PDB file of C-alpha atoms in Angstrom:
ATOM      1  CA  MET A 380       0.000   0.000   0.000  1.00 98.00           C
ATOM      2  CA  ARG A 381       1.211   3.481  -0.880  1.00 98.00           C
ATOM      3  CA  MET A 382      -0.086   6.789   0.435  1.00 98.00           C
ATOM      4  CA  ILE A 383       0.876   9.869  -1.563  1.00 98.00           C
ATOM      5  CA  LEU A 384       0.466  13.098   0.387  1.00 99.00           C
ATOM      6  CA  THR A 385      -1.069  15.323  -2.277  1.00 98.00           C
ATOM      7  CA  GLY A 386      -1.399  18.295   0.071  1.00 98.00           C
ATOM      8  CA  THR A 387       0.196  19.162   3.418  1.00 98.00           C
ATOM      9  CA  GLY A 388      -0.762  22.801   3.938  1.00 98.00           C
ATOM     10  CA  THR A 389      -3.186  24.612   6.191  1.00 98.00           C
ATOM     11  CA  SER A 390      -6.481  26.178   5.086  1.00 98.00           C
ATOM     12  CA  HIS A 391      -4.795  29.129   3.326  1.00 97.00           C
ATOM     13  CA  GLY A 392      -2.363  26.900   1.490  1.00 98.00           C
ATOM     14  CA  VAL A 393       1.269  27.910   1.108  1.00 98.00           C
ATOM     15  CA  PRO A 394       2.010  30.369  -0.375  1.00 98.00           C
ATOM     16  CA  ALA A 395      -0.965  32.215   1.079  1.00 98.00           C
ATOM     17  CA  ILE A 396      -2.772  34.741  -1.104  1.00 98.00           C
ATOM     18  CA  GLY A 397      -1.246  38.190  -0.805  1.00 97.00           C
ATOM     19  CA  CYS A 398       1.467  37.120   1.626  1.00 98.00           C
ATOM     20  CA  MET A 399       5.049  38.218   1.020  1.00 97.00           C
ATOM     21  CA  CYS A 400       6.667  36.427   3.962  1.00 98.00           C
ATOM     22  CA  ARG A 401       9.927  34.587   3.305  1.00 97.00           C
ATOM     23  CA  VAL A 402       8.211  31.156   3.375  1.00 98.00           C
ATOM     24  CA  CYS A 403       5.551  32.207   0.864  1.00 98.00           C
ATOM     25  CA  ARG A 404       8.320  33.623  -1.355  1.00 98.00           C
ATOM     26  CA  SER A 405      10.492  30.518  -0.947  1.00 98.00           C
ATOM     27  CA  ARG A 406      11.636  28.784  -4.127  1.00 97.00           C
ATOM     28  CA  SER A 407      11.813  25.392  -2.415  1.00 98.00           C
ATOM     29  CA  THR A 408       9.243  22.937  -3.726  1.00 98.00           C
ATOM     30  CA  LYS A 409       8.848  21.661  -0.156  1.00 98.00           C
ATOM     31  CA  ASP A 410       7.465  25.084   0.807  1.00 98.00           C
ATOM     32  CA  LYS A 411       4.639  24.813  -1.754  1.00 98.00           C
ATOM     33  CA  ARG A 412       1.740  23.211   0.114  1.00 98.00           C
ATOM     34  CA  PHE A 413      -1.668  22.396  -1.348  1.00 98.00           C
ATOM     35  CA  ARG A 414      -4.532  21.990   1.093  1.00 98.00           C
ATOM     36  CA  CYS A 415      -4.460  18.658   2.956  1.00 98.00           C
ATOM     37  CA  SER A 416      -5.304  15.501   1.056  1.00 98.00           C
ATOM     38  CA  ALA A 417      -3.926  12.014   0.485  1.00 98.00           C
ATOM     39  CA  TYR A 418      -4.140   9.425  -2.295  1.00 98.00           C
ATOM     40  CA  VAL A 419      -3.943   5.740  -1.365  1.00 98.00           C
ATOM     41  CA  VAL A 420      -3.012   3.059  -3.912  1.00 98.00           C
ATOM     42  CA  HIS A 421      -2.825  -0.698  -3.332  1.00 98.00           C
ATOM     43  CA  ARG A 422      -2.230  -3.493  -5.812  1.00 97.00           C
ATOM     44  CA  GLU A 423      -4.418  -6.473  -4.977  1.00 97.00           C
ATOM     45  CA  LYS A 424      -3.331 -10.104  -5.372  1.00 93.00           C
ATOM     46  CA  ASN A 425      -5.510 -10.395  -8.490  1.00 95.00           C
ATOM     47  CA  GLY A 426      -3.676  -7.466 -10.082  1.00 95.00           C
ATOM     48  CA  LYS A 427      -6.498  -4.968  -9.608  1.00 96.00           C
ATOM     49  CA  ILE A 428      -5.475  -1.610  -8.152  1.00 97.00           C
ATOM     50  CA  THR A 429      -7.545  -0.128  -5.330  1.00 98.00           C
ATOM     51  CA  ARG A 430      -7.560   3.680  -5.232  1.00 98.00           C
ATOM     52  CA  ILE A 431      -8.842   5.898  -2.401  1.00 98.00           C
ATOM     53  CA  VAL A 432      -8.669   9.642  -1.778  1.00 98.00           C
ATOM     54  CA  ILE A 433      -8.800  11.212   1.686  1.00 99.00           C
ATOM     55  CA  ASP A 434     -10.419  14.686   1.472  1.00 98.00           C
ATOM     56  CA  VAL A 435     -11.186  16.739  -1.628  1.00 98.00           C
ATOM     57  CA  GLY A 436     -10.251  20.358  -0.972  1.00 98.00           C
ATOM     58  CA  PRO A 437     -10.289  23.352  -3.324  1.00 98.00           C
ATOM     59  CA  GLU A 438      -7.186  22.137  -5.204  1.00 98.00           C
ATOM     60  CA  PHE A 439      -8.430  18.590  -5.750  1.00 98.00           C
ATOM     61  CA  ARG A 440      -8.524  19.002  -9.546  1.00 98.00           C
ATOM     62  CA  MET A 441      -4.884  20.136  -9.589  1.00 98.00           C
ATOM     63  CA  GLN A 442      -3.888  17.368  -7.177  1.00 98.00           C
ATOM     64  CA  ALA A 443      -5.578  14.754  -9.367  1.00 98.00           C
ATOM     65  CA  LEU A 444      -3.748  16.048 -12.457  1.00 98.00           C
ATOM     66  CA  THR A 445      -0.420  16.394 -10.647  1.00 98.00           C
ATOM     67  CA  TYR A 446      -0.461  12.900  -9.130  1.00 98.00           C
ATOM     68  CA  GLY A 447      -2.177  11.023 -11.950  1.00 97.00           C
ATOM     69  CA  ILE A 448      -5.413  10.190 -10.159  1.00 97.00           C
ATOM     70  CA  ASP A 449      -7.546   8.766 -12.958  1.00 94.00           C
ATOM     71  CA  SER A 450      -9.825   6.354 -11.109  1.00 94.00           C
ATOM     72  CA  LEU A 451     -11.288   6.059  -7.617  1.00 96.00           C
ATOM     73  CA  ASP A 452     -12.960   3.313  -5.622  1.00 96.00           C
ATOM     74  CA  ALA A 453     -13.916   5.463  -2.630  1.00 97.00           C
ATOM     75  CA  VAL A 454     -13.466   8.778  -0.850  1.00 98.00           C
ATOM     76  CA  LEU A 455     -12.842   9.210   2.880  1.00 98.00           C
ATOM     77  CA  LEU A 456     -13.624  12.592   4.459  1.00 99.00           C
ATOM     78  CA  THR A 457     -12.162  13.834   7.717  1.00 98.00           C
ATOM     79  CA  HIS A 458     -14.704  16.669   8.127  1.00 98.00           C
ATOM     80  CA  SER A 459     -16.566  19.338   6.174  1.00 98.00           C
ATOM     81  CA  HIS A 460     -14.388  22.450   6.437  1.00 98.00           C
ATOM     82  CA  ALA A 461     -13.877  24.117   3.058  1.00 98.00           C
ATOM     83  CA  ASP A 462     -10.201  23.226   2.749  1.00 98.00           C
ATOM     84  CA  HIS A 463     -11.110  19.539   2.926  1.00 98.00           C
ATOM     85  CA  LEU A 464     -14.391  19.460   1.013  1.00 98.00           C
ATOM     86  CA  ASN A 465     -14.801  22.225  -1.539  1.00 98.00           C
ATOM     87  CA  GLY A 466     -13.404  20.221  -4.456  1.00 98.00           C
ATOM     88  CA  LEU A 467     -16.248  17.712  -4.140  1.00 98.00           C
ATOM     89  CA  ASP A 468     -17.798  18.603  -7.501  1.00 96.00           C
ATOM     90  CA  ASP A 469     -14.670  17.436  -9.307  1.00 96.00           C
ATOM     91  CA  LEU A 470     -15.484  13.879  -8.238  1.00 96.00           C
ATOM     92  CA  ARG A 471     -17.986  13.754 -11.100  1.00 93.00           C
ATOM     93  CA  ILE A 472     -15.332  12.491 -13.524  1.00 91.00           C
ATOM     94  CA  PHE A 473     -14.797   9.470 -11.233  1.00 91.00           C
ATOM     95  CA  SER A 474     -18.401   8.750 -10.335  1.00 83.00           C
ATOM     96  CA  HIS A 475     -19.900   7.623 -13.661  1.00 73.00           C
ATOM     97  CA  THR A 476     -19.286   4.314 -15.325  1.00 57.00           C
ATOM     98  CA  GLU A 477     -20.407   4.771 -18.929  1.00 50.00           C
ATOM     99  CA  SER A 478     -20.462   7.417 -21.653  1.00 43.00           C
ATOM    100  CA  ASP A 479     -22.995   8.430 -24.298  1.00 39.00           C
ATOM    101  CA  GLU A 480     -22.436   9.930 -27.761  1.00 35.00           C
ATOM    102  CA  THR A 481     -21.959  13.429 -26.344  1.00 38.00           C
ATOM    103  CA  THR A 482     -19.155  12.387 -23.994  1.00 37.00           C
ATOM    104  CA  ARG A 483     -17.354   9.841 -26.184  1.00 34.00           C
ATOM    105  CA  GLY A 484     -13.617  10.090 -25.718  1.00 36.00           C
ATOM    106  CA  CYS A 485     -13.854  11.418 -22.167  1.00 39.00           C
ATOM    107  CA  PRO A 486     -13.030   9.058 -19.274  1.00 42.00           C
ATOM    108  CA  LYS A 487     -16.180   8.005 -17.449  1.00 43.00           C
ATOM    109  CA  GLY A 488     -18.192  10.783 -19.073  1.00 40.00           C
ATOM    110  CA  SER A 489     -21.103  12.664 -17.577  1.00 39.00           C
ATOM    111  CA  ALA A 490     -23.878  10.349 -18.743  1.00 42.00           C
ATOM    112  CA  ALA A 491     -26.188   8.803 -16.164  1.00 45.00           C
ATOM    113  CA  SER A 492     -24.719   5.552 -14.874  1.00 53.00           C
ATOM    114  CA  PRO A 493     -26.068   2.415 -13.240  1.00 60.00           C
ATOM    115  CA  GLY A 494     -25.292   1.679  -9.616  1.00 77.00           C
ATOM    116  CA  ASP A 495     -25.287   3.830  -6.518  1.00 86.00           C
ATOM    117  CA  GLY A 496     -22.337   6.046  -7.405  1.00 92.00           C
ATOM    118  CA  LEU A 497     -18.911   6.655  -5.885  1.00 95.00           C
ATOM    119  CA  PRO A 498     -18.865   5.714  -2.167  1.00 96.00           C
ATOM    120  CA  VAL A 499     -18.073   8.642   0.149  1.00 98.00           C
ATOM    121  CA  TYR A 500     -17.466   7.789   3.815  1.00 98.00           C
ATOM    122  CA  ALA A 501     -17.711  10.346   6.621  1.00 98.00           C
ATOM    123  CA  ASP A 502     -19.407  10.939   9.958  1.00 98.00           C
ATOM    124  CA  GLU A 503     -23.048  12.011  10.128  1.00 98.00           C
ATOM    125  CA  SER A 504     -22.418  15.736  10.607  1.00 98.00           C
ATOM    126  CA  THR A 505     -20.039  15.852   7.634  1.00 98.00           C
ATOM    127  CA  LEU A 506     -22.532  14.066   5.386  1.00 98.00           C
ATOM    128  CA  THR A 507     -25.256  16.475   6.518  1.00 98.00           C
ATOM    129  CA  ASP A 508     -23.029  19.393   5.479  1.00 98.00           C
ATOM    130  CA  VAL A 509     -22.357  17.722   2.119  1.00 98.00           C
ATOM    131  CA  CYS A 510     -26.086  17.469   1.476  1.00 97.00           C
ATOM    132  CA  THR A 511     -26.638  21.100   2.488  1.00 97.00           C
ATOM    133  CA  ARG A 512     -23.725  22.771   0.719  1.00 97.00           C
ATOM    134  CA  PHE A 513     -23.874  20.593  -2.398  1.00 96.00           C
ATOM    135  CA  ASP A 514     -27.643  20.131  -2.461  1.00 95.00           C
ATOM    136  CA  TYR A 515     -27.811  20.266  -6.276  1.00 92.00           C
ATOM    137  CA  ILE A 516     -25.984  16.939  -6.428  1.00 93.00           C
ATOM    138  CA  PHE A 517     -28.907  15.160  -4.803  1.00 92.00           C
ATOM    139  CA  LYS A 518     -31.758  16.875  -6.667  1.00 89.00           C
ATOM    140  CA  THR A 519     -33.398  15.790  -9.908  1.00 84.00           C
ATOM    141  CA  THR A 520     -32.245  18.407 -12.395  1.00 78.00           C
ATOM    142  CA  GLN A 521     -32.103  18.934 -16.125  1.00 69.00           C
ATOM    143  CA  ILE A 522     -29.683  17.009 -18.287  1.00 68.00           C
ATOM    144  CA  GLY A 523     -26.436  18.857 -18.947  1.00 64.00           C
ATOM    145  CA  GLY A 524     -23.806  20.531 -16.846  1.00 68.00           C
ATOM    146  CA  GLY A 525     -22.875  17.320 -15.115  1.00 83.00           C
ATOM    147  CA  LYS A 526     -22.706  16.569 -11.427  1.00 90.00           C
ATOM    148  CA  PRO A 527     -21.183  13.824  -9.277  1.00 93.00           C
ATOM    149  CA  LYS A 528     -23.041  10.634  -8.552  1.00 92.00           C
ATOM    150  CA  LEU A 529     -22.198   9.961  -4.924  1.00 95.00           C
ATOM    151  CA  ASN A 530     -23.184   7.227  -2.499  1.00 96.00           C
ATOM    152  CA  LEU A 531     -22.918   8.746   0.987  1.00 97.00           C
ATOM    153  CA  LYS A 532     -22.116   6.289   3.778  1.00 98.00           C
ATOM    154  CA  ARG A 533     -21.841   6.967   7.519  1.00 98.00           C
ATOM    155  CA  CYS A 534     -18.509   5.836   8.896  1.00 98.00           C
ATOM    156  CA  GLU A 535     -19.893   5.390  12.442  1.00 96.00           C
ATOM    157  CA  HIS A 536     -21.163   1.995  11.267  1.00 94.00           C
ATOM    158  CA  PHE A 537     -17.560   0.781  11.119  1.00 98.00           C
ATOM    159  CA  SER A 538     -15.193  -0.029  13.989  1.00 97.00           C
ATOM    160  CA  GLY A 539     -12.266  -2.181  14.956  1.00 97.00           C
ATOM    161  CA  ALA A 540     -14.681  -5.084  15.431  1.00 97.00           C
ATOM    162  CA  GLN A 541     -16.454  -4.342  12.140  1.00 98.00           C
ATOM    163  CA  PRO A 542     -13.995  -2.544   9.864  1.00 98.00           C
ATOM    164  CA  LEU A 543     -14.634  -1.169   6.416  1.00 98.00           C
ATOM    165  CA  TYR A 544     -12.904  -2.975   3.558  1.00 98.00           C
ATOM    166  CA  ILE A 545     -12.191  -1.344   0.227  1.00 98.00           C
ATOM    167  CA  GLY A 546     -10.508  -4.025  -1.798  1.00 97.00           C
ATOM    168  CA  SER A 547      -8.229  -5.694   0.735  1.00 98.00           C
ATOM    169  CA  ILE A 548      -7.477  -2.434   2.572  1.00 98.00           C
ATOM    170  CA  ARG A 549      -8.931  -2.552   6.066  1.00 98.00           C
ATOM    171  CA  ILE A 550     -10.126   0.860   7.214  1.00 98.00           C
ATOM    172  CA  ILE A 551     -11.065   1.927  10.743  1.00 98.00           C
ATOM    173  CA  PRO A 552     -12.365   5.440  11.584  1.00 98.00           C
ATOM    174  CA  ILE A 553     -10.576   7.166  14.478  1.00 98.00           C
ATOM    175  CA  PRO A 554     -12.789   9.807  16.188  1.00 98.00           C
ATOM    176  CA  MET A 555     -10.958  13.058  17.000  1.00 98.00           C
ATOM    177  CA  MET A 556     -11.740  16.630  18.066  1.00 98.00           C
ATOM    178  CA  HIS A 557     -10.954  19.796  16.094  1.00 98.00           C
ATOM    179  CA  GLY A 558     -11.862  22.423  18.675  1.00 98.00           C
ATOM    180  CA  THR A 559     -15.580  21.706  19.193  1.00 98.00           C
ATOM    181  CA  VAL A 560     -15.915  19.967  15.807  1.00 98.00           C
ATOM    182  CA  LYS A 561     -15.779  16.179  15.599  1.00 98.00           C
ATOM    183  CA  THR A 562     -13.417  14.936  12.906  1.00 98.00           C
ATOM    184  CA  THR A 563     -12.441  11.499  11.651  1.00 98.00           C
ATOM    185  CA  GLY A 564      -8.940  10.137  11.414  1.00 98.00           C
ATOM    186  CA  TRP A 565      -8.388   7.016   9.333  1.00 99.00           C
ATOM    187  CA  LEU A 566      -6.357   3.892  10.048  1.00 99.00           C
ATOM    188  CA  LEU A 567      -5.587   2.012   6.826  1.00 99.00           C
ATOM    189  CA  SER A 568      -4.077  -1.463   7.032  1.00 98.00           C
ATOM    190  CA  VAL A 569      -2.985  -4.298   4.772  1.00 98.00           C
ATOM    191  CA  GLN A 570      -1.584  -7.771   5.299  1.00 96.00           C
ATOM    192  CA  LYS A 571       2.101  -8.065   4.484  1.00 92.00           C
ATOM    193  CA  ARG A 572       4.059 -11.276   4.974  1.00 90.00           C
ATOM    194  CA  GLY A 573       1.549 -12.505   7.542  1.00 93.00           C
ATOM    195  CA  ALA A 574       1.472  -9.289   9.591  1.00 97.00           C
ATOM    196  CA  VAL A 575      -0.772  -6.221   9.649  1.00 98.00           C
ATOM    197  CA  HIS A 576       0.964  -3.041   8.469  1.00 98.00           C
ATOM    198  CA  SER A 577      -0.737   0.331   8.828  1.00 98.00           C
ATOM    199  CA  ILE A 578      -0.733   4.034   8.075  1.00 99.00           C
ATOM    200  CA  ALA A 579      -2.647   6.388  10.385  1.00 99.00           C
ATOM    201  CA  TYR A 580      -3.915   9.636   8.843  1.00 99.00           C
ATOM    202  CA  LEU A 581      -4.767  12.043  11.661  1.00 99.00           C
ATOM    203  CA  THR A 582      -5.270  15.597  10.479  1.00 98.00           C
ATOM    204  CA  ASP A 583      -7.348  18.543  11.719  1.00 98.00           C
ATOM    205  CA  CYS A 584      -7.386  17.812  15.415  1.00 98.00           C
ATOM    206  CA  ASN A 585      -6.254  19.285  18.698  1.00 98.00           C
ATOM    207  CA  ALA A 586      -7.346  16.284  20.766  1.00 98.00           C
ATOM    208  CA  ILE A 587      -7.502  12.538  20.209  1.00 98.00           C
ATOM    209  CA  PRO A 588      -9.508  10.844  22.977  1.00 98.00           C
ATOM    210  CA  HIS A 589      -7.902   8.027  24.940  1.00 98.00           C
ATOM    211  CA  LYS A 590     -10.520   5.623  23.558  1.00 98.00           C
ATOM    212  CA  SER A 591      -9.505   6.538  20.007  1.00 98.00           C
ATOM    213  CA  ILE A 592      -5.828   6.010  20.804  1.00 98.00           C
ATOM    214  CA  ASP A 593      -6.744   2.615  22.246  1.00 98.00           C
ATOM    215  CA  ILE A 594      -8.629   1.694  19.045  1.00 98.00           C
ATOM    216  CA  LEU A 595      -5.649   2.669  16.928  1.00 98.00           C
ATOM    217  CA  LEU A 596      -3.138   0.766  19.049  1.00 98.00           C
ATOM    218  CA  ALA A 597      -5.345  -2.310  19.240  1.00 98.00           C
ATOM    219  CA  HIS A 598      -5.645  -2.644  15.478  1.00 98.00           C
ATOM    220  CA  CYS A 599      -2.603  -1.039  13.838  1.00 98.00           C
ATOM    221  CA  GLY A 600      -0.274  -4.029  14.007  1.00 98.00           C
ATOM    222  CA  VAL A 601       2.984  -2.574  12.691  1.00 98.00           C
ATOM    223  CA  LEU A 602       2.387   1.170  12.449  1.00 98.00           C
ATOM    224  CA  ASP A 603       4.735   2.123   9.642  1.00 98.00           C
ATOM    225  CA  HIS A 604       3.593   5.748   9.321  1.00 99.00           C
ATOM    226  CA  ALA A 605       1.485   8.293  11.179  1.00 99.00           C
ATOM    227  CA  VAL A 606       0.541  11.563   9.471  1.00 99.00           C
ATOM    228  CA  ILE A 607      -0.388  13.967  12.276  1.00 99.00           C
ATOM    229  CA  ASP A 608      -1.768  17.515  12.308  1.00 98.00           C
ATOM    230  CA  GLY A 609       1.017  19.926  13.271  1.00 98.00           C
ATOM    231  CA  LEU A 610       0.031  23.461  12.343  1.00 98.00           C
ATOM    232  CA  ARG A 611       2.801  25.584  13.842  1.00 98.00           C
ATOM    233  CA  GLU A 612       5.117  25.973  16.817  1.00 98.00           C
ATOM    234  CA  LYS A 613       2.709  28.177  18.791  1.00 98.00           C
ATOM    235  CA  ALA A 614      -0.352  26.564  20.404  1.00 96.00           C
ATOM    236  CA  HIS A 615      -3.642  26.855  18.498  1.00 98.00           C
ATOM    237  CA  ALA A 616      -7.286  26.463  19.554  1.00 97.00           C
ATOM    238  CA  THR A 617      -8.157  23.779  16.994  1.00 98.00           C
ATOM    239  CA  HIS A 618      -4.883  22.232  15.788  1.00 98.00           C
ATOM    240  CA  PHE A 619      -1.941  20.442  17.357  1.00 98.00           C
ATOM    241  CA  SER A 620       1.280  22.392  17.551  1.00 98.00           C
ATOM    242  CA  TYR A 621       4.483  20.668  16.445  1.00 98.00           C
ATOM    243  CA  ILE A 622       5.277  19.523  19.974  1.00 98.00           C
ATOM    244  CA  GLN A 623       1.714  18.322  20.616  1.00 98.00           C
ATOM    245  CA  ALA A 624       1.847  16.258  17.432  1.00 98.00           C
ATOM    246  CA  MET A 625       5.085  14.738  18.700  1.00 98.00           C
ATOM    247  CA  GLU A 626       3.364  13.958  22.008  1.00 98.00           C
ATOM    248  CA  ILE A 627       0.750  11.933  20.106  1.00 98.00           C
ATOM    249  CA  ALA A 628       3.524  10.210  18.169  1.00 98.00           C
ATOM    250  CA  ALA A 629       5.200   9.299  21.446  1.00 98.00           C
ATOM    251  CA  ARG A 630       1.959   7.588  22.529  1.00 98.00           C
ATOM    252  CA  ILE A 631       1.285   5.626  19.339  1.00 98.00           C
ATOM    253  CA  LYS A 632       4.944   5.036  18.377  1.00 98.00           C
ATOM    254  CA  PRO A 633       4.899   4.830  14.579  1.00 98.00           C
ATOM    255  CA  ARG A 634       8.150   4.017  12.816  1.00 98.00           C
ATOM    256  CA  HIS A 635       7.801   7.259  10.876  1.00 98.00           C
ATOM    257  CA  THR A 636       5.940  10.379  12.014  1.00 99.00           C
ATOM    258  CA  TRP A 637       5.006  13.100   9.519  1.00 99.00           C
ATOM    259  CA  LEU A 638       3.611  16.501  10.440  1.00 99.00           C
ATOM    260  CA  THR A 639       0.933  17.852   8.101  1.00 98.00           C
ATOM    261  CA  HIS A 640      -1.521  20.783   7.793  1.00 98.00           C
ATOM    262  CA  MET A 641       1.417  23.151   8.243  1.00 98.00           C
ATOM    263  CA  SER A 642       1.152  26.932   8.063  1.00 98.00           C
ATOM    264  CA  HIS A 643       3.637  29.376   6.525  1.00 98.00           C
ATOM    265  CA  ASP A 644       5.100  30.272   9.937  1.00 97.00           C
ATOM    266  CA  LYS A 645       8.194  28.171   9.250  1.00 98.00           C
ATOM    267  CA  SER A 646       9.856  26.727   6.182  1.00 98.00           C
ATOM    268  CA  HIS A 647      10.150  22.981   5.653  1.00 98.00           C
ATOM    269  CA  ASN A 648      13.806  23.079   6.654  1.00 98.00           C
ATOM    270  CA  GLU A 649      13.032  25.023   9.839  1.00 98.00           C
ATOM    271  CA  ILE A 650      10.297  22.576  10.860  1.00 98.00           C
ATOM    272  CA  GLU A 651      12.682  19.707  10.178  1.00 98.00           C
ATOM    273  CA  ARG A 652      15.285  21.261  12.457  1.00 98.00           C
ATOM    274  CA  TYR A 653      12.633  21.829  15.134  1.00 98.00           C
ATOM    275  CA  CYS A 654      11.580  18.167  15.026  1.00 98.00           C
ATOM    276  CA  LYS A 655      15.145  16.907  15.221  1.00 98.00           C
ATOM    277  CA  ALA A 656      15.890  19.235  18.127  1.00 97.00           C
ATOM    278  CA  HIS A 657      12.864  18.067  20.130  1.00 98.00           C
ATOM    279  CA  VAL A 658      12.956  14.317  19.457  1.00 98.00           C
ATOM    280  CA  GLN A 659      15.192  13.986  22.514  1.00 95.00           C
ATOM    281  CA  ASP A 660      12.292  15.315  24.642  1.00 97.00           C
ATOM    282  CA  PHE A 661      10.583  11.948  24.111  1.00 98.00           C
ATOM    283  CA  SER A 662      12.641   8.894  24.994  1.00 97.00           C
ATOM    284  CA  ASN A 663      10.655   6.422  22.877  1.00 97.00           C
ATOM    285  CA  LEU A 664      10.765   8.715  19.830  1.00 98.00           C
ATOM    286  CA  ALA A 665      14.518   9.098  20.299  1.00 98.00           C
ATOM    287  CA  GLU A 666      14.835   5.298  20.360  1.00 98.00           C
ATOM    288  CA  ILE A 667      12.715   4.970  17.199  1.00 98.00           C
ATOM    289  CA  VAL A 668      14.883   7.509  15.369  1.00 98.00           C
ATOM    290  CA  LYS A 669      18.057   5.801  16.589  1.00 98.00           C
ATOM    291  CA  ALA A 670      16.714   2.548  15.129  1.00 98.00           C
ATOM    292  CA  GLY A 671      16.141   4.141  11.705  1.00 98.00           C
ATOM    293  CA  GLY A 672      12.745   5.788  12.136  1.00 98.00           C
ATOM    294  CA  SER A 673      11.977   9.470  11.787  1.00 98.00           C
ATOM    295  CA  VAL A 674       9.935  12.434  13.028  1.00 98.00           C
ATOM    296  CA  LEU A 675       9.772  15.012  10.238  1.00 98.00           C
ATOM    297  CA  PRO A 676       7.536  17.478   8.412  1.00 98.00           C
ATOM    298  CA  ALA A 677       5.712  16.013   5.430  1.00 98.00           C
ATOM    299  CA  TYR A 678       5.689  17.686   2.033  1.00 98.00           C
ATOM    300  CA  ASP A 679       3.508  17.552  -1.066  1.00 98.00           C
ATOM    301  CA  GLY A 680       4.341  14.480  -3.138  1.00 98.00           C
ATOM    302  CA  LEU A 681       5.803  12.468  -0.262  1.00 98.00           C
ATOM    303  CA  VAL A 682       5.163   8.758  -0.809  1.00 98.00           C
ATOM    304  CA  LEU A 683       4.624   6.534   2.235  1.00 98.00           C
ATOM    305  CA  ARG A 684       4.850   2.746   1.831  1.00 98.00           C
ATOM    306  CA  THR A 685       3.833  -0.106   4.088  1.00 96.00           C
TER     307      THR A 685
END
């Protein structure tokens, strides 16, 4: 299983509009951050490739073009804030299964298709917001213009005891808090040489309840990677700071920890130096790094492998 981090920036993105700070003016590609999203790819034993996207923010079209996303089996949403949802309409190219004469030559054109549509998994409040803010998707309207065909599914129905499977990828929702807003982290796992190997995607949160940590630890097997919200050095009301993200990493002990949802307060290189300087504050993280692991800022295009 591979997870490509197609966006690692905060809600403004980096560079931010109108900002002339040194990070926004940086020429380093690692300081160019789309809004947060991830693309998961797994080759099944039968040769079929399972493809999943986590979040569809305003730059989803550009992320899909940049990272070659040309087919999807499902979408996982963390929550309904604009920077994670407002590219939803661009799912229409993935959500139809046949073309008519007017769309011939276009992949999965805009003609009406059989079936229930592209599965979209999220908690109840997020799905309610989808139906409110994208109400036209779910109304009977005139032919033309095109719109996604989506099959909304509540993720609360799934748990460690009853996980979601998309292909052979086992998926468990991890409830989190983003200020007063409930968000969903995702634990994605596959079998590899007789063992469970996992990636935890935990963005947009400033608290992960003990029960959620217990769920993650009980089912992660070998936790190869954890992608954790780490907005900035200074504390924030709805996001983990760098050090708070490292505190979570010290509890769940992934082999590799990656900070995401980063602001333009610091450059990639500065965040990297911060992480390396503070690893020694956590004995188990220091041991993981000594054994070949890492605690580092993520960047757009980073590929994580189980």
